[in-house]
CSV table of C-alpha atoms and ligand atoms in Angstrom, one decimal:
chain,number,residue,atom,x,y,z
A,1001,UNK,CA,117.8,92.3,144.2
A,1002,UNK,CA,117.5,95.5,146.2
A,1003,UNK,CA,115.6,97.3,143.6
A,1004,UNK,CA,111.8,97.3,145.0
A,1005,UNK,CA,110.7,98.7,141.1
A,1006,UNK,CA,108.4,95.9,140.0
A,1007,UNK,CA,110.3,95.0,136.5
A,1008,UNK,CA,106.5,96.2,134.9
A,1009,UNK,CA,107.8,97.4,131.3
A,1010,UNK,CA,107.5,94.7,129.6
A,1011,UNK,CA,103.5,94.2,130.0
A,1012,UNK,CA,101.5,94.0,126.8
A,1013,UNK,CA,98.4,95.9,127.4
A,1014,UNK,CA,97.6,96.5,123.5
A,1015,UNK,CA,94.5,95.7,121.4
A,1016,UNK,CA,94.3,94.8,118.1
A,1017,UNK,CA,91.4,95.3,116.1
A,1018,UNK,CA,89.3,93.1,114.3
A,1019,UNK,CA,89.7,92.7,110.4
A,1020,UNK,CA,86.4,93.5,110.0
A,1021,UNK,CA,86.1,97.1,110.3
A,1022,UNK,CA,82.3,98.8,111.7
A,1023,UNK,CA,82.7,101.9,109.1
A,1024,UNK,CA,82.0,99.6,106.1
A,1025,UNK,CA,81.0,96.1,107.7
A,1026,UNK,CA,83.3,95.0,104.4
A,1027,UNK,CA,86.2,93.0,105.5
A,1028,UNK,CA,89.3,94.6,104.3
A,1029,UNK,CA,91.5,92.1,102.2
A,1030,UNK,CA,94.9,94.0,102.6
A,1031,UNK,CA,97.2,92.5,104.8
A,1032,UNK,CA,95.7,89.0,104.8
A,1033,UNK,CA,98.0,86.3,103.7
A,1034,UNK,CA,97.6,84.1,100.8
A,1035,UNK,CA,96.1,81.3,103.0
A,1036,UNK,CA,93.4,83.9,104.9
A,1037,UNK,CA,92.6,85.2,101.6
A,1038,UNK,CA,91.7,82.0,100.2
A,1039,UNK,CA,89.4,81.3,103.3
A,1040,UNK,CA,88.0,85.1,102.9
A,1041,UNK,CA,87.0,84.1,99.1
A,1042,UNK,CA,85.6,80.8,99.8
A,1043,UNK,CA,83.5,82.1,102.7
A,1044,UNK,CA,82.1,84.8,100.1
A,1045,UNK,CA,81.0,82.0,97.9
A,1046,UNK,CA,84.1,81.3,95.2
A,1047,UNK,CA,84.2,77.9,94.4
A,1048,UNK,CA,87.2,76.1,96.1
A,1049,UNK,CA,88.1,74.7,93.1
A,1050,UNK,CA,88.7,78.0,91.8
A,1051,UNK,CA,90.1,79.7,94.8
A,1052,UNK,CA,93.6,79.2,94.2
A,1053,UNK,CA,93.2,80.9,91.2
A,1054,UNK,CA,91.2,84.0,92.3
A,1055,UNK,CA,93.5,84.2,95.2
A,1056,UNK,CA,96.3,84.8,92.3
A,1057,UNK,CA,94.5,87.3,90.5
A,1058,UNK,CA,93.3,89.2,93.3
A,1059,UNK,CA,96.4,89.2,94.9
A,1060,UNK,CA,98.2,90.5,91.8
A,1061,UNK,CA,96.1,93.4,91.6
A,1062,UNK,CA,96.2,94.6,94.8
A,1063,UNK,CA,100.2,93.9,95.6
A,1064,UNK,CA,101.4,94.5,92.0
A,1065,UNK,CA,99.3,96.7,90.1
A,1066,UNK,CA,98.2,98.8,93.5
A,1067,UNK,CA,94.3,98.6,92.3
A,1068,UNK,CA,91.9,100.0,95.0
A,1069,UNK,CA,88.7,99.2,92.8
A,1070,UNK,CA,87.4,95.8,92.5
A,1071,UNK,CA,86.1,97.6,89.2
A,1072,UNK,CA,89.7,97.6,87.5
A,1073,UNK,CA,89.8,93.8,87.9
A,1074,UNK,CA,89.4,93.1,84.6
A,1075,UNK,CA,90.4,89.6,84.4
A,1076,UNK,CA,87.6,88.6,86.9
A,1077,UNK,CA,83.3,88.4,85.5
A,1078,UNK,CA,81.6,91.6,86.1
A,1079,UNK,CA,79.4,89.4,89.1
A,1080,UNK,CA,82.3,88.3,90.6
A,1081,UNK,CA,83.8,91.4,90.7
A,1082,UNK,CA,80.5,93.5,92.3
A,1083,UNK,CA,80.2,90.3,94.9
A,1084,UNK,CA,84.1,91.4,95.7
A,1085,UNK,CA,82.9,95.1,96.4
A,1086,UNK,CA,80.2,93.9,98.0
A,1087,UNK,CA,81.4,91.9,100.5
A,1088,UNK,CA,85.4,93.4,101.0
A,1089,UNK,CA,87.6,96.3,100.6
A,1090,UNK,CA,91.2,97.7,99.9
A,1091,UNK,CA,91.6,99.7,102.8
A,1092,UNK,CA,94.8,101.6,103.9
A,1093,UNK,CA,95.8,104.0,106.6
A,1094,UNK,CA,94.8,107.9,106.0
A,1095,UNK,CA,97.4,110.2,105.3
A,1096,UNK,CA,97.1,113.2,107.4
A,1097,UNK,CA,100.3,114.6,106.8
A,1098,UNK,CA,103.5,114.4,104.7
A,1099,UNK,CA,106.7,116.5,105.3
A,1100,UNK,CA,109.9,116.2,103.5
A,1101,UNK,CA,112.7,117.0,104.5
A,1102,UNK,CA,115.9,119.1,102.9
A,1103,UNK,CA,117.6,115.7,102.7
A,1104,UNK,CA,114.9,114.7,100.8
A,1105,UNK,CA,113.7,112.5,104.0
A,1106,UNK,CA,109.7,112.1,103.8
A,1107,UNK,CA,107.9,111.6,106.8
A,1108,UNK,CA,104.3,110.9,107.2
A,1109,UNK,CA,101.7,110.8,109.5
A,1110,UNK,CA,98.7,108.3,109.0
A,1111,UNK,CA,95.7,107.9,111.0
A,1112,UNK,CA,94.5,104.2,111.3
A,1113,UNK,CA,90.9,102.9,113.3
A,1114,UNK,CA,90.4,104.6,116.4
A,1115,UNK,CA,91.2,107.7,115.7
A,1116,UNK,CA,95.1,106.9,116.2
A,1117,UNK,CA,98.0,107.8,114.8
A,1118,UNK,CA,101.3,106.8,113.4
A,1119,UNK,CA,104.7,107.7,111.6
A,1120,UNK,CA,106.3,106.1,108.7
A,1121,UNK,CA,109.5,108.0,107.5
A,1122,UNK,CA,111.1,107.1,103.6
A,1123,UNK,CA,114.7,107.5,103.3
A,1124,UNK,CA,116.3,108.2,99.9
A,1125,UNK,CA,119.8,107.2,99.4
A,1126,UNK,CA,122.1,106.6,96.3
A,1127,UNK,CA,121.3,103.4,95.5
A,1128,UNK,CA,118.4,102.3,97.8
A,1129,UNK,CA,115.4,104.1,99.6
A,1130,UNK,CA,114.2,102.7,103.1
A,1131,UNK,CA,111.0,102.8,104.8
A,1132,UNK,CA,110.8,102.7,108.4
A,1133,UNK,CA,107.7,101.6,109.2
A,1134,UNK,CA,105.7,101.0,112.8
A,1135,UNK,CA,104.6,98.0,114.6
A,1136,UNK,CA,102.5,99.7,117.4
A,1137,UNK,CA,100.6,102.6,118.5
A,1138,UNK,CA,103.4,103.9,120.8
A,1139,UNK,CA,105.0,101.3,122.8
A,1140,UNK,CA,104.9,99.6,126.1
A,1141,UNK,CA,108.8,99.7,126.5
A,1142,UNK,CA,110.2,102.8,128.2
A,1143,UNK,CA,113.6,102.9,127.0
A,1144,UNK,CA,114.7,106.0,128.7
A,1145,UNK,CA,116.5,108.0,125.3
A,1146,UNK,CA,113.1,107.1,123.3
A,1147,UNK,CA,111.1,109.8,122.5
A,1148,UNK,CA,108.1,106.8,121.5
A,1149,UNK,CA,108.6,105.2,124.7
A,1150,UNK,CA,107.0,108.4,126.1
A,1151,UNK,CA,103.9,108.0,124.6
A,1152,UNK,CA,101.3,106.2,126.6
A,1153,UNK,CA,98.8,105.4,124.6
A,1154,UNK,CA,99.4,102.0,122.5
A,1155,UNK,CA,97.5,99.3,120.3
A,1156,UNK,CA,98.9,97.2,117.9
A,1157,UNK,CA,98.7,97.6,114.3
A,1158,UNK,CA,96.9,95.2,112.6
A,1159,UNK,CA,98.8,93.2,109.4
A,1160,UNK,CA,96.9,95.4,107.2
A,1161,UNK,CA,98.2,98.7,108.7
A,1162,UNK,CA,102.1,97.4,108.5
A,1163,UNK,CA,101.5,96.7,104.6
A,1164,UNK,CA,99.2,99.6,104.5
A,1165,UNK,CA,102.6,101.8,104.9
A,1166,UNK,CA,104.6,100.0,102.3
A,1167,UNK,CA,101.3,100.7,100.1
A,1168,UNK,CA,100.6,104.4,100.9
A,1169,UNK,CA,104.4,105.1,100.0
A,1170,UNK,CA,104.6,103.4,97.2
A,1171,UNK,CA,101.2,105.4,96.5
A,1172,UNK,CA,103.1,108.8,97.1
A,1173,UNK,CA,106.1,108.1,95.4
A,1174,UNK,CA,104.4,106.8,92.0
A,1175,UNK,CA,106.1,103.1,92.2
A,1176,UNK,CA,103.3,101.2,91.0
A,1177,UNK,CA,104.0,99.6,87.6
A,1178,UNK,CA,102.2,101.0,84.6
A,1179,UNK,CA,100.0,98.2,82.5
A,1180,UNK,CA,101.9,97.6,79.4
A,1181,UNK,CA,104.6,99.5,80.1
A,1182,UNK,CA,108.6,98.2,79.9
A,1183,UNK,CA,109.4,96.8,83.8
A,1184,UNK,CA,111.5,99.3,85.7
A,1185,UNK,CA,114.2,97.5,87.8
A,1186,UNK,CA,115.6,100.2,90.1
A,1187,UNK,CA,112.8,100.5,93.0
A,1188,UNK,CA,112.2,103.3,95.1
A,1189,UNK,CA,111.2,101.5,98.4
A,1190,UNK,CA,114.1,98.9,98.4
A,1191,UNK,CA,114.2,97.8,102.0
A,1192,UNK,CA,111.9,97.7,104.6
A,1193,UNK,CA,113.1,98.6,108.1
A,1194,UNK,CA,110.9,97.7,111.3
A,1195,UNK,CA,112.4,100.6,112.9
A,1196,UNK,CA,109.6,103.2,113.7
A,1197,UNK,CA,107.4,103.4,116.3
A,1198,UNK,CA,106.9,100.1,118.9
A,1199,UNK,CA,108.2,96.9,119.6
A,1200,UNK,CA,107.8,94.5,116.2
A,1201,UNK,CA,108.2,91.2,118.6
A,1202,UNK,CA,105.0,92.8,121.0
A,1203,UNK,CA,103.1,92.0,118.0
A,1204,UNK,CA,104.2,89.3,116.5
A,1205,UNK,CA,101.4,87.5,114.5
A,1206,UNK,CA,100.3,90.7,112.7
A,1207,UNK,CA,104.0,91.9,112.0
A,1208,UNK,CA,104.9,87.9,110.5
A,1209,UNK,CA,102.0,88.0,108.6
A,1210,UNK,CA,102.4,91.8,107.1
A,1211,UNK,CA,105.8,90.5,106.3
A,1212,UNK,CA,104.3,87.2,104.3
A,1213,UNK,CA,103.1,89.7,101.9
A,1214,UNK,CA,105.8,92.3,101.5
A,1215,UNK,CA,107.8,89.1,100.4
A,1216,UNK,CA,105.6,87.4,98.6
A,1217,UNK,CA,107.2,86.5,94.7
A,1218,UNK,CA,104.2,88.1,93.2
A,1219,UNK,CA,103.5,91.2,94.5
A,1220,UNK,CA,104.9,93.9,96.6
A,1221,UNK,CA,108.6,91.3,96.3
A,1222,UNK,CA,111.2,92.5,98.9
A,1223,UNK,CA,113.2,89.4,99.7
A,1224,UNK,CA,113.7,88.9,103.0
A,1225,UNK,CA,117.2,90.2,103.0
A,1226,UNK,CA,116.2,93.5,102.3
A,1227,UNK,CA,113.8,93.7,106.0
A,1228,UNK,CA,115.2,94.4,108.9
A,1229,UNK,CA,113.5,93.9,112.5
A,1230,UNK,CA,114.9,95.9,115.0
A,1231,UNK,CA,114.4,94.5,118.7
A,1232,UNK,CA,114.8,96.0,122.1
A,1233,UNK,CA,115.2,92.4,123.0
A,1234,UNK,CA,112.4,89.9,123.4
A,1235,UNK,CA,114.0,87.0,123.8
A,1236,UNK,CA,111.6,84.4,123.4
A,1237,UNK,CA,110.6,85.7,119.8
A,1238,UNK,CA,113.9,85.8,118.5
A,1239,UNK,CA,114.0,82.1,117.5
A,1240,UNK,CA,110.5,82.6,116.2
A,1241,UNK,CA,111.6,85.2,114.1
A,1242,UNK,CA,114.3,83.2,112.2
A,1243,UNK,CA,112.1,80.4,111.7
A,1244,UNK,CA,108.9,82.4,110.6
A,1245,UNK,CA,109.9,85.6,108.7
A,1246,UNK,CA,113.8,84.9,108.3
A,1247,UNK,CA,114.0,88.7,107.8
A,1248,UNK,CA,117.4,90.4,108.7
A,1249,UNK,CA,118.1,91.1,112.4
A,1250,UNK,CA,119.1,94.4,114.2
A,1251,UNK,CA,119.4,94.6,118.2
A,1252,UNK,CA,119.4,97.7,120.6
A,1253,UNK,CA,121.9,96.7,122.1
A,1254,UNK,CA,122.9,100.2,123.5
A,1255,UNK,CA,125.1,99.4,127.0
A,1256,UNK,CA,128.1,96.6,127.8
A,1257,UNK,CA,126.9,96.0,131.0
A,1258,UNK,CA,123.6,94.8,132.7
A,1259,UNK,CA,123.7,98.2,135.4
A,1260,UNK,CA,123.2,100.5,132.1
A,1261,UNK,CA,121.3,98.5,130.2
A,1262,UNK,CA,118.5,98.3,133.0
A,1263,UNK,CA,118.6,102.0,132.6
A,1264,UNK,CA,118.2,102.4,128.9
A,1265,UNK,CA,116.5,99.3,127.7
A,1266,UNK,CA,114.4,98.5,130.7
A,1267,UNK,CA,113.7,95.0,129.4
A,1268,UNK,CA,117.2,93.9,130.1
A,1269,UNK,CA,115.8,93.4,133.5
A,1270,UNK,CA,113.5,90.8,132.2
A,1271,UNK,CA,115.6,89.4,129.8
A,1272,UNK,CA,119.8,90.5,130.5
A,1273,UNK,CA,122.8,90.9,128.2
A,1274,UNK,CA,123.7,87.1,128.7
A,1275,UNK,CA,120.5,85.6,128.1
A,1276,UNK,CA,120.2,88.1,124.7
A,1277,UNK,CA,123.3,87.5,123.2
A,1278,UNK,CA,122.6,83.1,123.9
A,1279,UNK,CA,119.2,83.8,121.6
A,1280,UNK,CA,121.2,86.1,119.2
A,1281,UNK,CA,124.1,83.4,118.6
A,1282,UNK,CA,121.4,81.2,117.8
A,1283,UNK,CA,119.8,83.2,114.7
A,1284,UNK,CA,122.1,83.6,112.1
A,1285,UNK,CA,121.7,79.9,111.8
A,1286,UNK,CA,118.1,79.7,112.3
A,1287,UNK,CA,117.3,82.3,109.7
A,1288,UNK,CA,120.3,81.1,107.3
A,1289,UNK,CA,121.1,85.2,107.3
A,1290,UNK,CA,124.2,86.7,107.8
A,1291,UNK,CA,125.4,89.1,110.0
A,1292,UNK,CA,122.9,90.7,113.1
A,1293,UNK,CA,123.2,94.2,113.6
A,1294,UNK,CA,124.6,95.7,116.5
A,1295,UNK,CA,122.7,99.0,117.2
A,1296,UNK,CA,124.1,101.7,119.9
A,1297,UNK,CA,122.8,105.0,120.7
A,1298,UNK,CA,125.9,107.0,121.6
A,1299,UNK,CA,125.1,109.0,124.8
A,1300,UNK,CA,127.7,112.1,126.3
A,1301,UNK,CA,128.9,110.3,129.0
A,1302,UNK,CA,126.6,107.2,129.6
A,1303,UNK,CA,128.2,104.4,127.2
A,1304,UNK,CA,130.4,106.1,125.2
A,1305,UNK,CA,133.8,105.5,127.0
A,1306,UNK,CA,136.4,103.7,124.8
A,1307,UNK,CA,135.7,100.7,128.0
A,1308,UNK,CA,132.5,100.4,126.9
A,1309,UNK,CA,133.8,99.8,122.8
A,1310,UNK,CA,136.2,97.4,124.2
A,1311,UNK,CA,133.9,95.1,126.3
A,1312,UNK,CA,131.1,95.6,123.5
A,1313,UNK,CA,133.4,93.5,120.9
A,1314,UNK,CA,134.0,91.2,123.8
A,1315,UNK,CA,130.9,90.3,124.2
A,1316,UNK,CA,129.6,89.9,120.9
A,1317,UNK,CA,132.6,87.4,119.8
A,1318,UNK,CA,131.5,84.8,117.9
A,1319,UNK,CA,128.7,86.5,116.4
A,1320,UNK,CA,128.7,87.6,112.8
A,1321,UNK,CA,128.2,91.5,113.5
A,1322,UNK,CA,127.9,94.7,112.1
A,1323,UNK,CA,127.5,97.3,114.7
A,1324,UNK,CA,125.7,100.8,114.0
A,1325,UNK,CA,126.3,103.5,115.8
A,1326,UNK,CA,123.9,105.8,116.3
A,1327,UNK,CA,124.2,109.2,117.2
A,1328,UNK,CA,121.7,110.6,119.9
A,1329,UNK,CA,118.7,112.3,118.4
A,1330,UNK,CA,117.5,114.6,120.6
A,1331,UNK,CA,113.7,115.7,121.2
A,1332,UNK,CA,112.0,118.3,123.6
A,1333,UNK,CA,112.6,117.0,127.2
A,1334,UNK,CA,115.2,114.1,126.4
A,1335,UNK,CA,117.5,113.2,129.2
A,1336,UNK,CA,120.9,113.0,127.6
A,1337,UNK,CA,122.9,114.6,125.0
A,1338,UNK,CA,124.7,113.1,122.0
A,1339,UNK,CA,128.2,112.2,122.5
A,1340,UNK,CA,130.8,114.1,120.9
A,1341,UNK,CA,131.6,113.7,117.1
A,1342,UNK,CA,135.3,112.4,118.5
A,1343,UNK,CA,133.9,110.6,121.0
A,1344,UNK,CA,132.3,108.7,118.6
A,1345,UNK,CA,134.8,108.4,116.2
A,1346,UNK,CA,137.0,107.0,118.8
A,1347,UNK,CA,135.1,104.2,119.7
A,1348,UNK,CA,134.2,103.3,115.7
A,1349,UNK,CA,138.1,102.7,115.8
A,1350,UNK,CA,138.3,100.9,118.5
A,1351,UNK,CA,135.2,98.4,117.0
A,1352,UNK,CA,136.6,98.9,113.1
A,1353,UNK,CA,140.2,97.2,114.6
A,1354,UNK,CA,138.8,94.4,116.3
A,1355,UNK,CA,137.3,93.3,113.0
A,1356,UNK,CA,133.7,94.6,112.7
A,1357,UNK,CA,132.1,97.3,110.2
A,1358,UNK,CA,131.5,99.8,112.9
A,1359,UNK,CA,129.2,102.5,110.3
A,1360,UNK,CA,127.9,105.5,112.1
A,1361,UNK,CA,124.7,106.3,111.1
A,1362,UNK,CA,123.8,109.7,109.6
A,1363,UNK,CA,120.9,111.2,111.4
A,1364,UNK,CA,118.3,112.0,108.5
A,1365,UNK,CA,115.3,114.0,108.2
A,1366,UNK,CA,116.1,115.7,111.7
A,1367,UNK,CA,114.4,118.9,110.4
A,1368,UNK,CA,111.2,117.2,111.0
A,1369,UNK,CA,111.9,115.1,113.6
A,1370,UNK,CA,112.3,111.8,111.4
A,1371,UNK,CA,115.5,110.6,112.5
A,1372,UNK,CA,115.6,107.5,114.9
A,1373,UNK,CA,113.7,107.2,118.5
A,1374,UNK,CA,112.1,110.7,117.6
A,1375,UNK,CA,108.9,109.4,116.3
A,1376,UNK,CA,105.9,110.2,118.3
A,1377,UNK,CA,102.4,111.6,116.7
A,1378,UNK,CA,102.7,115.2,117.9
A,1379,UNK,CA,98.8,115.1,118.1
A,1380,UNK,CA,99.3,112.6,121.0
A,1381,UNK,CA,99.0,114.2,124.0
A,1382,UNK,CA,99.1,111.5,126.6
A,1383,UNK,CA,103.0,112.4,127.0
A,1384,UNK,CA,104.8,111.8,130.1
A,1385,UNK,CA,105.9,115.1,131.7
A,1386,UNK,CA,110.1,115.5,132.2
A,1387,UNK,CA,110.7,114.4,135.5
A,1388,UNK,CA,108.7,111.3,135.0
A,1389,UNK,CA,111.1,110.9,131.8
A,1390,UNK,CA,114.4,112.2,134.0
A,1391,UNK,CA,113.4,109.4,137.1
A,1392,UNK,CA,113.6,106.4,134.4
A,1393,UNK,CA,116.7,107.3,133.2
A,1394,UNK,CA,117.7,107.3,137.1
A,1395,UNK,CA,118.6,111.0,136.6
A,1396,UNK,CA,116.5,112.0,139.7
A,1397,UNK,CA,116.5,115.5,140.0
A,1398,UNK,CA,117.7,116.5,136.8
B,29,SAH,N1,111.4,99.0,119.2
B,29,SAH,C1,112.4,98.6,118.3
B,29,SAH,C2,112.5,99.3,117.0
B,29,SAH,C3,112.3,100.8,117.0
B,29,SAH,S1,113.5,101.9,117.5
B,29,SAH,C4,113.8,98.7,119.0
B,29,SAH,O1,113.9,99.3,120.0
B,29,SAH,O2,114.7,98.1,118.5
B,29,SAH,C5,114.8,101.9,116.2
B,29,SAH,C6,116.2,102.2,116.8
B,29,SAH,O3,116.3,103.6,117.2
B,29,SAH,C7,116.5,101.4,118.0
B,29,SAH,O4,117.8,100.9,118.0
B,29,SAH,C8,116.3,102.5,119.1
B,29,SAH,O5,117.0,102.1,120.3
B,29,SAH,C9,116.9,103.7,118.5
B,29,SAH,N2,116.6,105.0,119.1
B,29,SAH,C10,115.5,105.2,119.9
B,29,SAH,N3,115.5,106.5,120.3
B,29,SAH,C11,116.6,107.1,119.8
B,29,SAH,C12,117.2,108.4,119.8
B,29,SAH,N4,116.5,109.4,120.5
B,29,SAH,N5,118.3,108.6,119.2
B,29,SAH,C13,118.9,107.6,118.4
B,29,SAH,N6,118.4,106.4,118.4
B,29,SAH,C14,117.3,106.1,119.0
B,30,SF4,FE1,110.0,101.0,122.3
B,30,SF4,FE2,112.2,100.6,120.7
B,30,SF4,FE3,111.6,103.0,121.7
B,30,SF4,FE4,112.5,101.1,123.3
B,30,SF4,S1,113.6,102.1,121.6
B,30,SF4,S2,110.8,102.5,123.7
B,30,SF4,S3,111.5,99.3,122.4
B,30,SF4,S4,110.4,101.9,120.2
């Protein structure tokens, strides 16, 4: 290879912190899967004969009735429940702020340990509302049209911050069921998309496990066709991914060939177009899911050409498929505009005759900055300046 770049953007240089937080010295119980929760409640002295049991109770009222207060746990003996307080807590992110847009888009901002921050952005449609959640602090990965991947600064969250954001909007949106009163079917967080800030398979563990308990039958109860990962790419995890969450798969896939890709998703240089679609053929039957989503930024002028449709269903023969097209969202000081609206259209046509939904995805919430790839706290300074941003999109001098 002539290029002397070290392929570095791939490193993992992220923390995670301990479950145990130094605020309260109580270990928060959020996020912890049915197995670690059992261990917690042993370790604080429940009987193991009984822990099964106390694990079901607990877990109900956290995950289904959305208690905070050991107090409220009325099925449990007054000592048992102070010994709870005593010793854990129900701890979630900090809202610090909430903006909704005209489309009726809500995005929030939450501060988690150490002062960080993060986005999570709930999208209302006819008959479903999504939340985007994040996975990291930022994120290693510089994909060049990614306003995240300009942010330096990055930690992983922990399991209890991913569930924490399925919580706190459920919390804003008044979704927790009332005691006694008649079950209400139609849900207002439907589907869980890990499409916000970071790379879900740089933090695998704590992502599987936040995803245990979003599923879980009793509880918060999103089946695992109604998550979606999104990946730049990791290739090793993909196979893990099937076998351990068996959530839906999307890809951002982005370029037809390796030259572009390198450019947009610099972990293609680890891990190339070949190599991801032989892990991607793989998953639909590891995870016994259906189709993988296709997702591609459309970019004036970069990958837009009706070529670039035309080897994109090439490659992806063989593979059930949905691509999503996705139009550019621009932020302050990003490289590349958004390919025209007929542009667009043109190669949706192409892709729609060769036999694959080709949906172009509406940009929502871009009145505050919601809409994909523009997530980034604006509190976090650390940002790269515009020519560093121009040189890894290879647009020296621009
Ligand atoms: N890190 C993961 C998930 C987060 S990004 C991943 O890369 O897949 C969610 C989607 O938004 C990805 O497909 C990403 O490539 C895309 N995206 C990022 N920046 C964007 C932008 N400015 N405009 C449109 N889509 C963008
Ligand atoms: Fe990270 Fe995904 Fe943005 Fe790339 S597109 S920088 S992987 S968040």
């Amino acid at each position: 290879m002539s290029d002397a770049q070290p392929t570095a953007p791939v490193t993992q240089d992220v923390v995670t912190i301990p479950r145990k937080l130094p605020e309260s010295g109580r270990v928060n119980l959020v996020g912890l899967t049915r197995d670690q929760l059992r261990d917690a409640l042993i370790a604080a002295g429940t009987p193991e004969k009984q822990a099964k049991m106390r694990v079901g109770q607990v877990w109900q009222w956290i995950y289904h009735w959305g208690v905070r207060d050991f107090a409220a746990m009325t099925n449990l003996a007054k000592d048992y429940r102070s010994m709870l307080a005593e010793r854990f807590e129900i701890a979630l992110p900090e809202i610090v702020t909430r903006q909704v847009s005209a489309d009726g888009t809500r995005k929030y901002l939450l501060r988690i340990a150490g002062g960080h921050e993060v986005e999570t952005v709930y999208i209302p449609e006819e008959n479903r509302g999504t939340l985007c959640i994040s996975s990291q602090v930022g994120c290693t990965l510089t994909c060049s049209f990614c306003h995240t991947g300009t942010q330096k600064l990055v930690r992983n969250l922990t399991a209890a911050e991913i569930v924490g954001q399925v919580m706190l909007a459920r919390d804003d949106l008044g979704e927790w069921p009332e005691q006694g009163a008649p079950k209400n079917e139609t849900r207002l967080v439907s589907n869980v998309v890990l499409m916000g800030m970071g790379e879900p398979l740089y933090n695998f563990d704590n992502v599987r496990d936040a995803m245990k308990v979003v599923m879980d039958g009793e509880g918060l109860t999103l089946s695992r066709r109604r998550i979606t990962l999104s990946t730049s790419g990791v290739v090793p995890e993909i196979a893990k991914t099937a076998e351990e969450i068996g959530c839906l798969l999307a890809v951002s896939f982005h370029a037809t060939t390796d030259e572009i890709r390198d450019r947009l998703v610099p972990i293609n240089k680890r891990w190339n177009i070949e190599a991801l679609l032989a892990a991607l053929r793989d998953y639909p039957r590891l995870s016994n899911s259906e189709r993988i989503t296709f997702e591609y930024v459309m970019l004036k002028g970069v990958n837009d050409s009706d070529e670039d449709a035309k080897r994109l269903v090439k490659l992806i023969r063989g593979i059930p498929a949905k691509i999503n097209l996705i139009p550019f969202n621009e932020w302050p000081g990003s490289p590349y505009q958004r390919s025209d609206w007929e542009r667009i259209e043109a190669f949706a046509d192409i892709i729609y005759k060769a036999g694959y939904a080709s949906p172009i995805r509406t940009p929502r919430g871009e009145d505050i900055m919601a809409a994909c790839g523009q997530l980034k706290s604006a509190t976090e300074r650390a940002r790269k300046s515009r020519a560093e941003i121009a040189a890894e999109a290879g647009l020296r001098g621009a």
